[in-house]
GROMACS .gro file of C-alpha atoms in nm:
model
  324
    1MET     CA    1   0.013   0.020  -0.019
    2ALA     CA    2   0.132   0.344  -0.104
    3SER     CA    3   0.169   0.575   0.196
    4SER     CA    4   0.029   0.913   0.080
    5ASP     CA    5  -0.196   1.102   0.268
    6THR     CA    6  -0.483   1.251   0.095
    7SER     CA    7  -0.571   1.503   0.402
    8LYS     CA    8  -0.260   1.673   0.298
    9TYR     CA    9  -0.363   1.721  -0.078
   10LYS     CA   10  -0.459   2.057  -0.217
   11PHE     CA   11  -0.684   2.135  -0.506
   12ASN     CA   12  -0.391   2.384  -0.621
   13HIS     CA   13  -0.485   2.538  -0.959
   14SER     CA   14  -0.677   2.529  -1.257
   15MET     CA   15  -0.556   2.613  -1.601
   16ILE     CA   16  -0.696   2.792  -1.855
   17ARG     CA   17  -0.520   2.909  -2.225
   18VAL     CA   18  -0.509   3.289  -2.297
   19LYS     CA   19  -0.477   3.492  -2.606
   20ASP     CA   20  -0.339   3.793  -2.455
   21PRO     CA   21  -0.130   3.752  -2.111
   22LYS     CA   22  -0.117   4.137  -2.071
   23ALA     CA   23  -0.504   4.157  -2.089
   24SER     CA   24  -0.569   3.846  -1.893
   25VAL     CA   25  -0.339   3.919  -1.604
   26LYS     CA   26  -0.473   4.274  -1.593
   27PHE     CA   27  -0.814   4.135  -1.545
   28TYR     CA   28  -0.765   3.882  -1.281
   29GLU     CA   29  -0.519   4.146  -1.110
   30PHE     CA   30  -0.831   4.379  -1.091
   31LEU     CA   31  -1.031   4.112  -0.941
   32GLY     CA   32  -0.756   4.137  -0.664
   33MET     CA   33  -0.557   3.850  -0.749
   34LYS     CA   34  -0.138   3.878  -0.734
   35GLN     CA   35   0.053   3.715  -0.987
   36ILE     CA   36   0.275   3.500  -0.765
   37LYS     CA   37   0.471   3.315  -1.007
   38LYS     CA   38   0.573   3.309  -1.378
   39VAL     CA   39   0.759   3.051  -1.568
   40GLU     CA   40   0.918   3.107  -1.907
   41PHE     CA   41   0.938   2.845  -2.176
   42PRO     CA   42   1.119   3.055  -2.458
   43ASP     CA   43   1.247   2.717  -2.629
   44ASN     CA   44   0.895   2.557  -2.641
   45LYS     CA   45   0.727   2.920  -2.715
   46PHE     CA   46   0.482   2.964  -2.424
   47ASP     CA   47   0.489   3.108  -2.091
   48LEU     CA   48   0.282   3.025  -1.768
   49TYR     CA   49   0.147   3.273  -1.512
   50PHE     CA   50   0.009   3.167  -1.166
   51LEU     CA   51  -0.216   3.425  -1.004
   52ALA     CA   52  -0.386   3.396  -0.661
   53TYR     CA   53  -0.516   3.594  -0.358
   54ASP     CA   54  -0.219   3.714  -0.182
   55SER     CA   55  -0.341   3.973   0.065
   56PRO     CA   56  -0.303   3.986   0.441
   57ASP     CA   57  -0.674   3.888   0.453
   58SER     CA   58  -0.659   3.584   0.217
   59THR     CA   59  -0.642   3.258   0.273
   60SER     CA   60  -0.276   3.168   0.219
   61PRO     CA   61  -0.081   3.505   0.233
   62GLY     CA   62   0.307   3.437   0.119
   63ALA     CA   63   0.252   3.056   0.062
   64HIS     CA   64   0.464   2.880  -0.190
   65GLN     CA   65   0.260   2.843  -0.532
   66SER     CA   66   0.238   2.429  -0.455
   67ASP     CA   67   0.116   2.495  -0.104
   68ARG     CA   68  -0.214   2.693  -0.204
   69GLU     CA   69  -0.544   2.632  -0.330
   70GLY     CA   70  -0.748   2.852  -0.550
   71VAL     CA   71  -0.484   2.959  -0.826
   72ILE     CA   72  -0.543   3.021  -1.156
   73GLU     CA   73  -0.271   2.938  -1.413
   74LEU     CA   74  -0.267   3.140  -1.744
   75THR     CA   75  -0.130   2.958  -2.052
   76HIS     CA   76   0.003   3.173  -2.322
   77ASN     CA   77   0.142   3.045  -2.652
   78TYR     CA   78   0.363   3.286  -2.818
   79GLY     CA   79   0.204   3.467  -3.099
   80THR     CA   80  -0.160   3.422  -3.022
   81GLU     CA   81  -0.209   3.816  -2.920
   82SER     CA   82  -0.120   3.933  -3.265
   83ASP     CA   83  -0.314   3.678  -3.421
   84PRO     CA   84  -0.643   3.801  -3.541
   85ASN     CA   85  -0.834   3.495  -3.594
   86TYR     CA   86  -0.732   3.314  -3.237
   87LYS     CA   87  -0.995   3.268  -3.008
   88VAL     CA   88  -1.024   3.018  -2.708
   89ALA     CA   89  -1.302   2.783  -2.656
   90ASN     CA   90  -1.467   2.919  -2.341
   91GLY     CA   91  -1.620   2.578  -2.278
   92ASN     CA   92  -1.989   2.696  -2.260
   93SER     CA   93  -2.070   2.642  -2.631
   94GLU     CA   94  -2.052   2.350  -2.906
   95PRO     CA   95  -1.808   2.241  -3.038
   96GLY     CA   96  -1.610   2.245  -2.685
   97LYS     CA   97  -1.865   2.244  -2.415
   98GLY     CA   98  -1.738   2.084  -2.103
   99PHE     CA   99  -1.539   2.330  -1.844
  100GLY     CA  100  -1.777   2.574  -1.736
  101HIS     CA  101  -1.638   2.866  -1.527
  102VAL     CA  102  -1.414   2.966  -1.253
  103CYS     CA  103  -1.605   3.162  -0.941
  104ILE     CA  104  -1.495   3.401  -0.700
  105SER     CA  105  -1.667   3.507  -0.389
  106VAL     CA  106  -1.672   3.854  -0.271
  107ASP     CA  107  -1.766   4.054   0.033
  108ASN     CA  108  -2.067   4.305  -0.131
  109ILE     CA  109  -2.159   4.147  -0.441
  110GLN     CA  110  -2.346   4.441  -0.561
  111ALA     CA  111  -2.037   4.683  -0.522
  112ALA     CA  112  -1.808   4.415  -0.662
  113CYS     CA  113  -2.008   4.368  -0.938
  114SER     CA  114  -2.068   4.759  -1.029
  115ARG     CA  115  -1.688   4.794  -0.967
  116ILE     CA  116  -1.625   4.525  -1.223
  117GLU     CA  117  -1.922   4.706  -1.471
  118GLU     CA  118  -1.756   5.065  -1.412
  119ALA     CA  119  -1.414   4.929  -1.522
  120GLY     CA  120  -1.544   4.855  -1.880
  121TYR     CA  121  -1.581   4.462  -1.833
  122ARG     CA  122  -1.869   4.273  -1.984
  123PHE     CA  123  -2.105   4.042  -1.799
  124GLN     CA  124  -2.262   3.690  -1.950
  125LYS     CA  125  -2.512   3.777  -1.667
  126LYS     CA  126  -2.574   4.052  -1.436
  127LEU     CA  127  -2.713   4.026  -1.083
  128THR     CA  128  -3.042   4.182  -1.193
  129ASP     CA  129  -3.084   3.934  -1.506
  130GLY     CA  130  -3.273   3.613  -1.469
  131ARG     CA  131  -3.442   3.456  -1.165
  132MET     CA  132  -3.095   3.409  -0.973
  133LYS     CA  133  -3.064   3.730  -0.815
  134SER     CA  134  -2.767   3.630  -0.599
  135ILE     CA  135  -2.504   3.528  -0.868
  136ALA     CA  136  -2.343   3.718  -1.170
  137PHE     CA  137  -2.102   3.602  -1.421
  138ALA     CA  138  -1.864   3.846  -1.572
  139LEU     CA  139  -1.649   3.779  -1.865
  140ASP     CA  140  -1.264   3.774  -1.865
  141PRO     CA  141  -1.084   3.922  -2.190
  142ASP     CA  142  -1.111   3.567  -2.372
  143GLY     CA  143  -1.455   3.538  -2.281
  144TYR     CA  144  -1.430   3.263  -1.972
  145TRP     CA  145  -1.712   3.320  -1.767
  146VAL     CA  146  -1.633   3.433  -1.396
  147GLU     CA  147  -1.891   3.351  -1.167
  148ILE     CA  148  -1.964   3.601  -0.851
  149ILE     CA  149  -2.106   3.511  -0.546
  150GLY     CA  150  -2.148   3.667  -0.209
  151GLN     CA  151  -1.996   3.573   0.117
  152ASN     CA  152  -2.266   3.768   0.268
  153PRO     CA  153  -2.654   3.757   0.224
  154VAL     CA  154  -2.734   3.947  -0.073
  155GLU     CA  155  -3.018   4.138   0.128
  156LYS     CA  156  -2.762   4.237   0.374
  157THR     CA  157  -2.526   4.409   0.118
  158GLU     CA  158  -2.768   4.610  -0.074
  159GLY     CA  159  -2.690   4.968  -0.069
  160ILE     CA  160  -2.310   4.924   0.038
  161LYS     CA  161  -2.090   5.105  -0.208
  162GLU     CA  162  -1.761   4.988  -0.091
  163THR     CA  163  -1.573   4.621  -0.185
  164ASN     CA  164  -1.265   4.516  -0.052
  165THR     CA  165  -1.096   4.277  -0.282
  166GLY     CA  166  -0.849   4.164  -0.017
  167GLY     CA  167  -1.131   3.933   0.131
  168TYR     CA  168  -1.220   3.775  -0.194
  169ARG     CA  169  -1.185   3.405  -0.266
  170MET     CA  170  -1.108   3.204  -0.573
  171ASN     CA  171  -1.395   2.963  -0.478
  172HIS     CA  172  -1.436   2.717  -0.751
  173THR     CA  173  -1.424   2.568  -1.075
  174MET     CA  174  -1.686   2.413  -1.259
  175ILE     CA  175  -1.649   2.123  -1.509
  176ARG     CA  176  -1.979   1.915  -1.659
  177VAL     CA  177  -1.959   1.569  -1.620
  178LYS     CA  178  -2.163   1.261  -1.796
  179ASP     CA  179  -2.207   1.032  -1.506
  180GLN     CA  180  -2.241   1.155  -1.181
  181LEU     CA  181  -2.163   0.839  -0.985
  182ALA     CA  182  -1.872   0.774  -1.180
  183SER     CA  183  -1.701   1.121  -1.131
  184LEU     CA  184  -1.798   1.112  -0.748
  185LYS     CA  185  -1.654   0.809  -0.724
  186PHE     CA  186  -1.345   0.917  -0.870
  187TYR     CA  187  -1.299   1.257  -0.695
  188GLN     CA  188  -1.383   1.108  -0.364
  189GLU     CA  189  -1.220   0.765  -0.345
  190THR     CA  190  -0.923   0.832  -0.593
  191MET     CA  191  -0.825   1.182  -0.568
  192GLY     CA  192  -0.931   1.200  -0.162
  193MET     CA  193  -1.181   1.501  -0.218
  194THR     CA  194  -1.469   1.531   0.018
  195LEU     CA  195  -1.814   1.619  -0.071
  196LEU     CA  196  -1.885   1.939   0.091
  197ARG     CA  197  -2.240   2.044  -0.072
  198THR     CA  198  -2.491   1.917  -0.294
  199SER     CA  199  -2.757   2.111  -0.499
  200GLU     CA  200  -3.041   1.924  -0.647
  201ASN     CA  201  -3.228   2.104  -0.922
  202GLU     CA  202  -3.490   1.868  -1.032
  203SER     CA  203  -3.733   2.106  -1.219
  204ALA     CA  204  -3.429   2.236  -1.436
  205GLY     CA  205  -3.286   1.872  -1.467
  206PHE     CA  206  -2.961   1.929  -1.327
  207ASN     CA  207  -2.753   1.884  -1.005
  208LEU     CA  208  -2.443   2.057  -0.877
  209TYR     CA  209  -2.170   1.877  -0.663
  210PHE     CA  210  -1.911   2.071  -0.459
  211LEU     CA  211  -1.605   1.893  -0.347
  212GLY     CA  212  -1.262   1.997  -0.208
  213TYR     CA  213  -1.007   1.896   0.077
  214PRO     CA  214  -1.168   1.995   0.379
  215GLY     CA  215  -0.810   2.043   0.575
  216GLU     CA  216  -0.806   2.229   0.925
  217ARG     CA  217  -1.139   2.365   0.861
  218GLY     CA  218  -1.320   2.045   0.826
  219VAL     CA  219  -1.704   1.982   0.666
  220PRO     CA  220  -1.879   2.309   0.683
  221THR     CA  221  -2.197   2.267   0.925
  222GLU     CA  222  -2.362   2.620   0.891
  223SER     CA  223  -2.410   2.837   0.581
  224ALA     CA  224  -2.171   3.132   0.542
  225ASN     CA  225  -2.446   3.326   0.362
  226ASN     CA  226  -2.763   3.147   0.404
  227VAL     CA  227  -2.727   2.970   0.083
  228ASN     CA  228  -2.423   2.841   0.030
  229PRO     CA  229  -2.216   2.713   0.302
  230VAL     CA  230  -1.872   2.721   0.134
  231ALA     CA  231  -1.871   3.038  -0.029
  232ASP     CA  232  -1.568   3.165   0.193
  233ARG     CA  233  -1.379   2.865   0.115
  234GLU     CA  234  -1.090   2.826  -0.178
  235GLY     CA  235  -0.993   2.552  -0.370
  236LEU     CA  236  -1.326   2.378  -0.442
  237LEU     CA  237  -1.455   2.172  -0.766
  238GLU     CA  238  -1.814   2.191  -0.885
  239LEU     CA  239  -1.937   1.905  -1.103
  240THR     CA  240  -2.240   1.967  -1.278
  241TRP     CA  241  -2.436   1.675  -1.389
  242ASN     CA  242  -2.731   1.706  -1.670
  243TYR     CA  243  -2.984   1.449  -1.617
  244GLY     CA  244  -2.955   1.172  -1.887
  245THR     CA  245  -2.634   1.219  -2.014
  246GLU     CA  246  -2.509   0.908  -1.826
  247LYS     CA  247  -2.767   0.701  -2.030
  248ASP     CA  248  -2.654   0.813  -2.370
  249PRO     CA  249  -2.360   0.617  -2.512
  250ASN     CA  250  -2.255   0.859  -2.765
  251PHE     CA  251  -2.243   1.146  -2.536
  252LYS     CA  252  -1.908   1.318  -2.454
  253TYR     CA  253  -1.796   1.617  -2.295
  254HIS     CA  254  -1.483   1.815  -2.439
  255ASP     CA  255  -1.165   1.812  -2.222
  256GLY     CA  256  -1.046   2.132  -2.342
  257ASN     CA  257  -0.709   2.030  -2.487
  258GLY     CA  258  -0.827   1.881  -2.836
  259GLU     CA  259  -0.975   2.162  -3.064
  260PRO     CA  260  -1.089   2.397  -3.010
  261GLN     CA  261  -0.884   2.443  -2.704
  262GLY     CA  262  -0.926   2.655  -2.414
  263PHE     CA  263  -0.947   2.501  -2.045
  264GLY     CA  264  -0.645   2.271  -2.004
  265HIS     CA  265  -0.657   2.077  -1.654
  266ILE     CA  266  -0.723   2.110  -1.278
  267CYS     CA  267  -0.416   2.053  -1.041
  268VAL     CA  268  -0.383   1.872  -0.695
  269SER     CA  269  -0.058   1.909  -0.504
  270VAL     CA  270   0.025   1.609  -0.289
  271ASP     CA  271   0.212   1.537   0.030
  272ASP     CA  272   0.471   1.268  -0.181
  273ILE     CA  273   0.458   1.282  -0.550
  274ASP     CA  274   0.592   0.932  -0.564
  275GLU     CA  275   0.382   0.762  -0.318
  276ALA     CA  276   0.067   0.939  -0.466
  277CYS     CA  277   0.129   0.800  -0.828
  278LYS     CA  278   0.161   0.466  -0.676
  279ARG     CA  279  -0.158   0.509  -0.474
  280PHE     CA  280  -0.327   0.626  -0.811
  281ASP     CA  281  -0.173   0.295  -0.955
  282GLU     CA  282  -0.336   0.110  -0.688
  283HIS     CA  283  -0.680   0.270  -0.798
  284LYS     CA  284  -0.612   0.162  -1.149
  285VAL     CA  285  -0.616   0.514  -1.304
  286SER     CA  286  -0.611   0.618  -1.653
  287TRP     CA  287  -0.258   0.816  -1.723
  288LYS     CA  288  -0.227   1.080  -1.952
  289LYS     CA  289   0.154   1.094  -1.845
  290ARG     CA  290   0.302   0.915  -1.580
  291LEU     CA  291   0.599   1.081  -1.382
  292THR     CA  292   0.854   0.871  -1.582
  293ASP     CA  293   0.702   0.967  -1.916
  294GLY     CA  294   0.885   1.271  -2.136
  295ARG     CA  295   1.129   1.539  -1.998
  296MET     CA  296   0.910   1.682  -1.701
  297LYS     CA  297   0.988   1.403  -1.439
  298ASN     CA  298   0.838   1.648  -1.151
  299VAL     CA  299   0.452   1.628  -1.272
  300ALA     CA  300   0.218   1.362  -1.391
  301PHE     CA  301  -0.164   1.363  -1.533
  302VAL     CA  302  -0.407   1.138  -1.448
  303LEU     CA  303  -0.748   1.145  -1.632
  304ASP     CA  304  -1.103   1.155  -1.476
  305PRO     CA  305  -1.383   0.940  -1.616
  306ASP     CA  306  -1.465   1.243  -1.884
  307GLY     CA  307  -1.106   1.253  -1.968
  308TYR     CA  308  -1.044   1.578  -1.811
  309TRP     CA  309  -0.691   1.596  -1.730
  310VAL     CA  310  -0.576   1.633  -1.359
  311GLU     CA  311  -0.232   1.722  -1.313
  312VAL     CA  312  -0.033   1.602  -0.990
  313ILE     CA  313   0.247   1.799  -0.838
  314GLN     CA  314   0.450   1.786  -0.529
  315ASN     CA  315   0.357   2.053  -0.245
  316GLU     CA  316   0.710   2.160  -0.201
  317LYS     CA  317   0.638   2.277   0.174
  318LEU     CA  318   0.575   1.910   0.259
  319LYS     CA  319   0.860   1.763   0.058
  320ARG     CA  320   1.124   1.987  -0.120
  321THR     CA  321   1.190   1.816  -0.474
  322SER     CA  322   1.263   2.084  -0.728
  323ASN     CA  323   1.331   2.461  -0.801
  324TRP     CA  324   0.944   2.524  -0.843
   0.00000   0.00000   0.00000
C-alpha cells in the first residue's frame, strides 16, 4: 500500500489558455489577485502565469505556489496575441462544451459587480438578470465565464457601495460531467476529496456537487451566506451533472485539450508525489502522463472519467523536490 495522505492534498490550480497575457493578467489583478509566479519556456514558445489571492486577509498569504488552493494558471502560447483569428473555446458552447467557469466569492456582491462593470468589463449575466438574483457572471478578456457569489446575504449588502478585494476568494472551478456517480467516486475515492455540498435542481434537470479538501477547517456545518455554506472557501471543484447524459452512449464532454482549445486542466498538489502516483496506480487510474514519461519528471497527469486532465504536483512545503 502506498503511503500517501490525501488529507494533505490541495486542489492547487486550474489552467486556462489565454490569447493576450497582458490583458488577462490585468483582468485577474483587477479582481484582486496577484501574480505569484511566472514560468517561461522560450524554447517551447509558451509562458505560464500563476495568479492567486495573496493579501493579508487571504487564505494563504505568502505561501509557496504549490502550497495553496484557488490558483489560476494562465497559459500563453507565443504569437496568439497578434493573431486576429485566434480565439479560445470558453467551454460553454458547442463545439467544445465541458469546462464551465471559475468563481470568485466577494464581500459585497452589488458593489463588486458595479466596480467590475464601471471598469468596462462585460457580463454574461448581471445580478439583475434572470431569476437568480444572488449570482452574476463576468467575462474575462477571452470570454471565459467568471461567476461572482457573495460571502454575505445579498439582502444585507444591498446599498453598500464599497468592496474590499483583499477578502475575495477564488472559490471554485466548474466542469460538466456525464455520469455523476462515476465522477463522484473518482474525485472522492481516487483523488481523496470530500463532498462538501450538493444542490439538486430537479425542475431544471441538473445537480451540482461541490468537492474539496476540508483541511483544518473540516466539513462545513453552517451556511456562510444563508445559501452557500462554502462561499468563503477556496479550492473547490463543482461538478455539474445534467440528467440523462449518463444514459447516452454517444454523449461526451470536451476536455479542452483537443480542438477547439481553451481550458487545460485542474491540478492537485500532494504530500509525496512518488507515493501518490503509486496510490493512483493502486486505484487503476488512466494516465495521460506518468512521472517517468517525457522530460518533465516532476509532474504527472491522471484522466478523470470524462477525460479531463488532472495534473499532480509535489507540495514543496511538505517535501522539497524541485526549484518550482
